[in-house]
Coordinates of C-alpha atoms in Angstrom, one line a residue:
M1008 CA 248.9 190.5 123.4
Y1009 CA 247.9 192.7 126.3
S1010 CA 247.5 196.3 127.3
I1011 CA 247.7 198.1 130.6
T1012 CA 245.8 201.3 131.4
L1013 CA 245.7 203.3 134.5
Q1014 CA 242.1 203.9 135.7
D1015 CA 240.6 206.4 138.2
A1016 CA 243.8 208.4 138.4
P1017 CA 243.7 211.9 139.9
A1018 CA 242.3 214.4 137.4
D1019 CA 245.4 216.6 137.6
L1020 CA 247.8 213.7 136.8
P1021 CA 249.9 214.7 133.8
E1022 CA 249.9 212.3 130.8
L1023 CA 253.6 211.7 131.2
A1024 CA 253.1 210.5 134.8
R1025 CA 250.2 208.3 133.7
A1026 CA 252.4 206.7 131.0
D1027 CA 255.3 206.3 133.4
A1028 CA 253.0 204.5 135.9
E1029 CA 251.7 202.2 133.2
H1030 CA 255.3 201.5 132.0
R1031 CA 256.5 200.7 135.6
F1032 CA 253.5 198.4 136.2
R1033 CA 254.2 196.5 132.9
R1034 CA 258.0 196.4 133.5
T1035 CA 257.6 194.9 137.0
L1036 CA 255.1 192.3 135.8
E1037 CA 257.4 191.2 133.0
R1038 CA 260.6 191.2 135.1
A1039 CA 259.0 189.3 137.9
L1040 CA 257.2 186.8 135.8
G1041 CA 259.8 186.4 133.0
G1042 CA 258.4 188.2 130.0
P1043 CA 255.2 189.0 128.2
E1044 CA 254.3 185.4 127.5
Q1045 CA 254.7 184.5 131.2
V1046 CA 252.5 187.5 132.1
L1047 CA 249.8 186.1 129.9
A1048 CA 250.2 182.6 131.4
A1049 CA 250.0 183.9 134.9
Y1050 CA 247.0 186.1 134.1
K1051 CA 245.2 183.1 132.6
A1052 CA 246.0 180.9 135.6
W1053 CA 244.7 183.6 137.9
T1054 CA 241.4 184.0 135.9
T1055 CA 241.0 180.3 135.9
A1056 CA 241.6 180.2 139.7
E1057 CA 238.8 182.8 140.1
D1058 CA 236.2 180.3 138.8
T1059 CA 237.8 177.0 139.8
A1060 CA 238.3 175.2 143.1
E1061 CA 242.0 174.9 144.0
D1062 CA 241.8 171.1 144.2
E1063 CA 240.5 171.0 140.6
M1064 CA 243.5 172.9 139.2
A1065 CA 247.0 171.6 138.5
A1066 CA 249.5 172.5 141.2
E1067 CA 251.6 174.5 138.7
D1068 CA 248.5 176.6 137.8
V1069 CA 247.7 177.3 141.5
A1070 CA 251.3 178.4 142.1
L1071 CA 251.2 180.6 139.0
A1072 CA 247.9 182.2 140.1
K1073 CA 249.4 182.9 143.5
R1074 CA 252.5 184.3 141.9
W1075 CA 250.3 186.6 139.8
I1076 CA 248.6 188.0 142.9
A1077 CA 251.9 188.7 144.6
T1078 CA 253.4 190.2 141.5
V1079 CA 250.5 192.5 140.8
G1080 CA 250.8 193.9 144.4
R1081 CA 254.5 194.6 143.8
A1082 CA 253.8 196.1 140.4
R1083 CA 251.2 198.4 141.8
G1084 CA 253.6 199.6 144.5
D1085 CA 256.4 200.2 141.9
A1086 CA 254.0 202.0 139.6
F1087 CA 252.7 204.4 142.3
Q1088 CA 255.9 205.1 144.1
A1089 CA 256.0 208.7 142.8
M1090 CA 252.3 209.3 143.3
G1091 CA 251.8 208.2 146.9
E1092 CA 248.5 206.7 148.2
T1093 CA 245.8 206.6 145.5
E1094 CA 242.6 204.7 144.7
A1095 CA 243.7 204.4 141.1
W1096 CA 244.0 200.9 139.6
F1097 CA 245.3 199.2 136.5
E1098 CA 243.2 197.5 133.9
V1099 CA 244.9 194.6 132.1
R1100 CA 243.2 193.9 128.8
I1101 CA 244.1 190.6 127.0
G1102 CA 243.2 190.5 123.4
R1103 CA 243.4 187.9 120.6
V1104 CA 245.7 189.0 117.8
E1105 CA 244.7 188.4 114.2
A1106 CA 246.9 189.1 111.2
P1107 CA 245.5 191.9 109.0
G1108 CA 243.2 190.5 106.3
Y1109 CA 242.7 187.2 108.2
R1110 CA 238.9 187.2 107.9
Q1111 CA 239.0 188.0 104.2
R1112 CA 241.4 185.1 103.5
L1113 CA 238.9 182.8 105.1
G1114 CA 236.1 184.2 103.0
D1115 CA 234.4 185.9 106.0
T1116 CA 232.7 189.1 104.7
R1117 CA 231.5 190.3 108.1
Q1118 CA 232.8 193.7 109.3
E1119 CA 235.8 193.3 111.6
Q1120 CA 235.0 194.2 115.2
P1121 CA 237.2 196.7 117.1
S1122 CA 240.1 195.0 118.9
N1123 CA 238.5 195.5 122.3
H1124 CA 235.6 193.3 121.2
R1125 CA 237.7 190.2 121.6
S1126 CA 239.3 191.2 124.8
K1127 CA 239.0 190.1 128.4
T1128 CA 239.4 192.8 131.1
M1129 CA 240.8 192.5 134.6
A1130 CA 240.4 195.3 137.0
I1131 CA 243.1 195.3 139.7
S1132 CA 241.7 197.3 142.5
P1133 CA 243.6 197.7 145.8
T1134 CA 240.8 196.1 147.8
K1135 CA 240.7 193.1 145.5
I1136 CA 244.5 192.6 145.7
R1137 CA 244.3 192.7 149.5
E1138 CA 241.5 190.1 149.6
Q1139 CA 243.3 187.8 147.2
I1140 CA 246.5 188.0 149.1
N1141 CA 244.6 187.3 152.3
D1142 CA 242.8 184.3 150.7
S1143 CA 246.0 183.0 149.3
N1144 CA 247.8 183.2 152.7
V1145 CA 244.8 181.4 154.3
A1146 CA 245.0 178.6 151.7
I1147 CA 248.8 178.3 152.2
L1148 CA 248.5 178.1 156.0
G1149 CA 245.8 175.5 155.6
F1150 CA 248.0 173.5 153.4
V1151 CA 250.9 173.7 155.8
R1152 CA 248.8 172.8 158.8
K1153 CA 247.3 169.8 157.0
N1154 CA 250.7 168.5 156.0
Y1155 CA 252.2 169.2 159.4
E1156 CA 249.4 167.2 161.0
Q1157 CA 249.9 164.3 158.6
I1158 CA 253.6 164.2 159.2
Y1159 CA 253.8 164.9 162.9
G1160 CA 250.3 163.5 163.8

């Protein structure tokens, strides 16, 4: 389904601390969004929002993308609580899952590619999170202002 890996961590970070940070990040995402399937749905909404104007998306997808942004910020904070300030970031890798032997059953004789060949990667850098939260807040304020003016003239 998806994997999470800590990137650009301090060189002296023990493997156990790295695994703990990755676990905390995943746990916060899944708890806040409702489970692994909802993490995937929110991630997909966010990636769609990156390339699509907000007025071209369904309201539910816009809300889900904004929820992803907020949840990622919270998950990053939870993951790094024991490490303090760092420029490390998490890579979320989404991959298509195929049953073993799937290609052979279809008569495809090509060599199977490594699993990361069919993956899409998202880098969650601290700067990008701040920019997206800021953009999201600006969009929300614009929406509120527009509706306020329509209602109250």
